[in-house]
GROMACS .gro file of C-alpha atoms in nm:
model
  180
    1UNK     CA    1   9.384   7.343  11.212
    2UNK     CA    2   9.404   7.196  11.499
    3UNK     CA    3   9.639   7.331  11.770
    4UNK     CA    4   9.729   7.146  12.084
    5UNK     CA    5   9.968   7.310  12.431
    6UNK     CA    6  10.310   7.306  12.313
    7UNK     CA    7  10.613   7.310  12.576
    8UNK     CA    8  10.852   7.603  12.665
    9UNK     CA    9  10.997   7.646  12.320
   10UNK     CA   10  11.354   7.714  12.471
   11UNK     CA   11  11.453   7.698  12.085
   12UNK     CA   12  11.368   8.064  12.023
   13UNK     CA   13  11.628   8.196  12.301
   14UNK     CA   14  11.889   8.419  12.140
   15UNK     CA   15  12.166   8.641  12.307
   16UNK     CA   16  12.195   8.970  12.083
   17UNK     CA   17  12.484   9.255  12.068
   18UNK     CA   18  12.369   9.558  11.992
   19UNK     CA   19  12.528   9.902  11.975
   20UNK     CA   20  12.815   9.982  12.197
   21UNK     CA   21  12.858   9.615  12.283
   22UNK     CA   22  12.518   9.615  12.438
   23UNK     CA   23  12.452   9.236  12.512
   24UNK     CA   24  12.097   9.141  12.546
   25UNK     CA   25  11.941   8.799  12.644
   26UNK     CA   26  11.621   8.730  12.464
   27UNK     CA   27  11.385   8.437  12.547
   28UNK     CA   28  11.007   8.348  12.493
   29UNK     CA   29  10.838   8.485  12.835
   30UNK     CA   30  10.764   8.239  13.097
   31UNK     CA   31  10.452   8.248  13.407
   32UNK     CA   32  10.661   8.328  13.623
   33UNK     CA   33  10.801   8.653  13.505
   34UNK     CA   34  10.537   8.897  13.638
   35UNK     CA   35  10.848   9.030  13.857
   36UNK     CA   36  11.021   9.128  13.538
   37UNK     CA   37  10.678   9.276  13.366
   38UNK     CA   38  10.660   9.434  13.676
   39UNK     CA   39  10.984   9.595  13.663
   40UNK     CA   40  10.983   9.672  13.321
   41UNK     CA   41  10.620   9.852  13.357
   42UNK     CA   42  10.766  10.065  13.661
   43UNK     CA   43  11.074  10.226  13.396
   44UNK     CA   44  10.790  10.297  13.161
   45UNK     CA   45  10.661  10.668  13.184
   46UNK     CA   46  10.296  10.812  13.171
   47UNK     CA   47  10.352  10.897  12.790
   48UNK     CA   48  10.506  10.611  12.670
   49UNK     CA   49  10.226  10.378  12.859
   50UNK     CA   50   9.975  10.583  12.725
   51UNK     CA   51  10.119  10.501  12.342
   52UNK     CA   52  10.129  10.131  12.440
   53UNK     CA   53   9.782  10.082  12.629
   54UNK     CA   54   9.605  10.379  12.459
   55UNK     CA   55   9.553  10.492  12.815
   56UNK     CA   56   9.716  10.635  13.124
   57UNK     CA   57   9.750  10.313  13.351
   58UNK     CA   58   9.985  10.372  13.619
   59UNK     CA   59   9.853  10.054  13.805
   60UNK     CA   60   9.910   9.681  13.705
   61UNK     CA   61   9.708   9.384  13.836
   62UNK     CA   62   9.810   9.063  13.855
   63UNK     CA   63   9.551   8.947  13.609
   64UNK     CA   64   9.673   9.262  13.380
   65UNK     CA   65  10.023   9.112  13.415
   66UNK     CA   66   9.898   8.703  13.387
   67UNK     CA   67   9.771   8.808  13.056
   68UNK     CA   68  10.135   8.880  12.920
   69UNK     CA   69  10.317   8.605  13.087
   70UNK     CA   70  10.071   8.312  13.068
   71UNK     CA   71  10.098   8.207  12.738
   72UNK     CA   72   9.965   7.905  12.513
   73UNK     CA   73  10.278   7.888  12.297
   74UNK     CA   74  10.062   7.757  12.038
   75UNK     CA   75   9.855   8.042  11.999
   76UNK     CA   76  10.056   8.320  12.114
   77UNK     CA   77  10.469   8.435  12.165
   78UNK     CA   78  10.607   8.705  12.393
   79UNK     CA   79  10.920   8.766  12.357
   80UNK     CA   80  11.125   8.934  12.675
   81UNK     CA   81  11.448   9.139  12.696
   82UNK     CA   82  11.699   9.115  12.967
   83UNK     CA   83  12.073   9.283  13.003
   84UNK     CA   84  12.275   9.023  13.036
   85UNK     CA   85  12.531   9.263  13.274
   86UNK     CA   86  12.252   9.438  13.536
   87UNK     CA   87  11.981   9.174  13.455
   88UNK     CA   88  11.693   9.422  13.435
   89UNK     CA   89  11.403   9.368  13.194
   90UNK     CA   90  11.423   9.607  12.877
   91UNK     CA   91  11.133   9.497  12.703
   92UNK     CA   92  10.866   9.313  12.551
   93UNK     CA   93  10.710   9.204  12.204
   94UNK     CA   94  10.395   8.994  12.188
   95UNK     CA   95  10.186   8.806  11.917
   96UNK     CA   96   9.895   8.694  11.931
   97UNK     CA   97   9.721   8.491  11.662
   98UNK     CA   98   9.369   8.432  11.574
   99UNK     CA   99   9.155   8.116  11.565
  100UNK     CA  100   9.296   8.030  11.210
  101UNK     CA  101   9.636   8.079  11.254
  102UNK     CA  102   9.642   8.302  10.949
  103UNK     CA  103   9.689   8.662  11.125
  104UNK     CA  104   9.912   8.757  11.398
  105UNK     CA  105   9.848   9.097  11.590
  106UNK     CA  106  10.169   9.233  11.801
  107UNK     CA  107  10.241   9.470  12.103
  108UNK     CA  108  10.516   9.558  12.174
  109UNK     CA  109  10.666   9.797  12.514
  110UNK     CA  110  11.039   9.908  12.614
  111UNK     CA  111  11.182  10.072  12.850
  112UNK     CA  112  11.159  10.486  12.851
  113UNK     CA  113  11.549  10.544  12.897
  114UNK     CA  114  11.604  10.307  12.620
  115UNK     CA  115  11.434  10.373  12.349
  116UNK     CA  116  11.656  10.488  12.021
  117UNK     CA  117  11.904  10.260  12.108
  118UNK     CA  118  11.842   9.906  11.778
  119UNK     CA  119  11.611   9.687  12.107
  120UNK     CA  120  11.259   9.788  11.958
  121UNK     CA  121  11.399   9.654  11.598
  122UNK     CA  122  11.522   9.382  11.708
  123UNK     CA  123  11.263   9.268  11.900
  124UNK     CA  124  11.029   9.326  11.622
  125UNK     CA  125  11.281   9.151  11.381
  126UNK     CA  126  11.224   8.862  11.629
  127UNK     CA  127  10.877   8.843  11.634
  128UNK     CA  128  10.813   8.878  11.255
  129UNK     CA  129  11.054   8.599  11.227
  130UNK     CA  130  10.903   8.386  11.443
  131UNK     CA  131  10.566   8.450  11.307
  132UNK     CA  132  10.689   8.341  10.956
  133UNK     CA  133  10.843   8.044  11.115
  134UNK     CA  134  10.423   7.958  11.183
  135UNK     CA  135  10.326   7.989  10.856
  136UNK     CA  136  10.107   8.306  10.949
  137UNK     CA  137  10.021   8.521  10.671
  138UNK     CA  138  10.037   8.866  10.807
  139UNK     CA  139  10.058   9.060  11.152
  140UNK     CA  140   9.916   9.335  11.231
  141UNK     CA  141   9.872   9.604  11.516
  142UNK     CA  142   9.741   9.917  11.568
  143UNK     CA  143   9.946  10.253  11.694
  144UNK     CA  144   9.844  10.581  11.765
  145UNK     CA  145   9.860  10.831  11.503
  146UNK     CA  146  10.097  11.083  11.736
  147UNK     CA  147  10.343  10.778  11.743
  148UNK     CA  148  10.546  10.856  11.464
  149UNK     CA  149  10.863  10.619  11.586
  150UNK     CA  150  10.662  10.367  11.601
  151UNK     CA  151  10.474  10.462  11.281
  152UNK     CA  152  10.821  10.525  11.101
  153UNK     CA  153  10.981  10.151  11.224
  154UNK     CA  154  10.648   9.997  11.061
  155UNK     CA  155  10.678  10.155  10.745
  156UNK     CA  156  11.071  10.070  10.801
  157UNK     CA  157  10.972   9.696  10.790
  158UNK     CA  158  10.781   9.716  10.513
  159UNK     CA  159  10.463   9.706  10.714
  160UNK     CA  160  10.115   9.890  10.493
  161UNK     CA  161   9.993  10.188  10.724
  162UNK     CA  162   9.594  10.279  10.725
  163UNK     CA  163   9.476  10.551  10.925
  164UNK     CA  164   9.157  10.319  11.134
  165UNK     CA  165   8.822  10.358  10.926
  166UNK     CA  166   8.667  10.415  11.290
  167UNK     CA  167   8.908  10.554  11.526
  168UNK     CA  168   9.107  10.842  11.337
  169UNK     CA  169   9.329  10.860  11.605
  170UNK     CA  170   9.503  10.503  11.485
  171UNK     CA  171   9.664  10.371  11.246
  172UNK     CA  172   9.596   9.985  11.137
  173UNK     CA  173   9.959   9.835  11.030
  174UNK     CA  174   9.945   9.489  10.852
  175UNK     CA  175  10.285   9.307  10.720
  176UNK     CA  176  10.216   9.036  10.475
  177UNK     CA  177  10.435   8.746  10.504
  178UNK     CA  178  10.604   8.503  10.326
  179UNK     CA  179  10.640   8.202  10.508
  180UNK     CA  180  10.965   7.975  10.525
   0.00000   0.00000   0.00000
C-alpha cells in the first residue's frame, strides 16, 4: 500500500457534551500546538506521567513534544481536547500505525484533575473510530499492570488483555476491528 502526505483532515473535528454540560472541542492535532502539549503536560502529575511514559519525566523537549504534534496524517492521528469555555488543553489520544497499515498502536494522556469525568472514553471512542474508518485491523497498546482504570476501560471496549511475555509489569491490549 502505498501511502502518500495527506492534508489537515479538518473532517475529523467534533464538538462533544459530556457530563454536566461539559462542552469539549476535539480536533486532529496540528504543528503548531506544542503550547497546548505543553500545557497539558504541566497539569499532569508525577504518577500519572509515570503511567503514560513508563517513567518519571518532569521535563519536555521540543523534539519530545515535535514527536506528538508533527504528524503524517497518513500514517498516524492525534487527537487533542480543548474546553470550549477556558480553552485549556484536556487531553490527548494518539495512533500510530505500522508500515502495512494493518495495526494501529495508541497513547493516550489527560489531564490529572480530570480524570473520571467520560474525556478518556471518548477520546478513545474517537480514535478506535477513526482507526476503523482506515481499514486497520486492530490497535493495540501497552499499560502498566498497576493501571487498573486504564486496564478496566480496555477490557470496557472490548479490547483482549495479555500480561507482556517479557515485561511482567505490562499488559499488551489488542482490539480487533471491523472495518466500515
Amino acid at each position: 500500500m502505498t501511502l502518500t502526505a495527506r492534508p489537515y483532515p479538518s473532517q475529523w473535528e467534533r464538538h462533544i457534551v459530556l457530563e454536566e454540560s461539559w462542552r469539549i472541542f476535539v480536533r486532529p492535532i496540528r504543528p503548531d500546538d506544542e503550547d497546548l502539549i505543553r500545557d497539558l503536560l504541566v497539569h499532569v502529575n508525577k504518577q500519572d506521567l509515570r503511567l503514560r511514559f513508563f517513567d518519571s519525566i518532569r521535563e519536555f523537549s521540543h523534539q519530545f513534544i515535535a514527536r506528538m504534534t508533527e504528524l503524517d496524517y497518513a500514517r498516524a492521528m492525534a487527537f487533542i481536547a480543548i474546553d470550549e469555555a477556558s480553552n485549556e488543553t484536556l487531553g490527548v489520544v494518539q495512533l500510530y500505525t505500522d508500515a502495512t497499515h494493518e495495526t494501529g498502536e495508541y497513547a493516550i494522556v489527560l489531564r490529572s484533575d480530570l480524570k473520571g469525568r467520560g474525556l478518556g472514553w471518548s477520546l478513545m471512542q474517537l480514535i478506535i473510530e477513526y482507526a476503523k474508518s482506515e481499514s486497520l485491523k486492530r490497535i493495540s497498546g501497552q499499560i502498566l499492570q498497576e493501571n487498573a482504570v486504564m486496564l478496566k476501560m480496555c477490557r470496557e471496549l472490548g479490547f483482549e488483555i495479555k500480561t507482556d511475555a517479557e515485561d511482567r509489569g505490562l499488559c499488551d491490549v489488542t482490539l480487533t476491528l471491523e472495518s466500515r
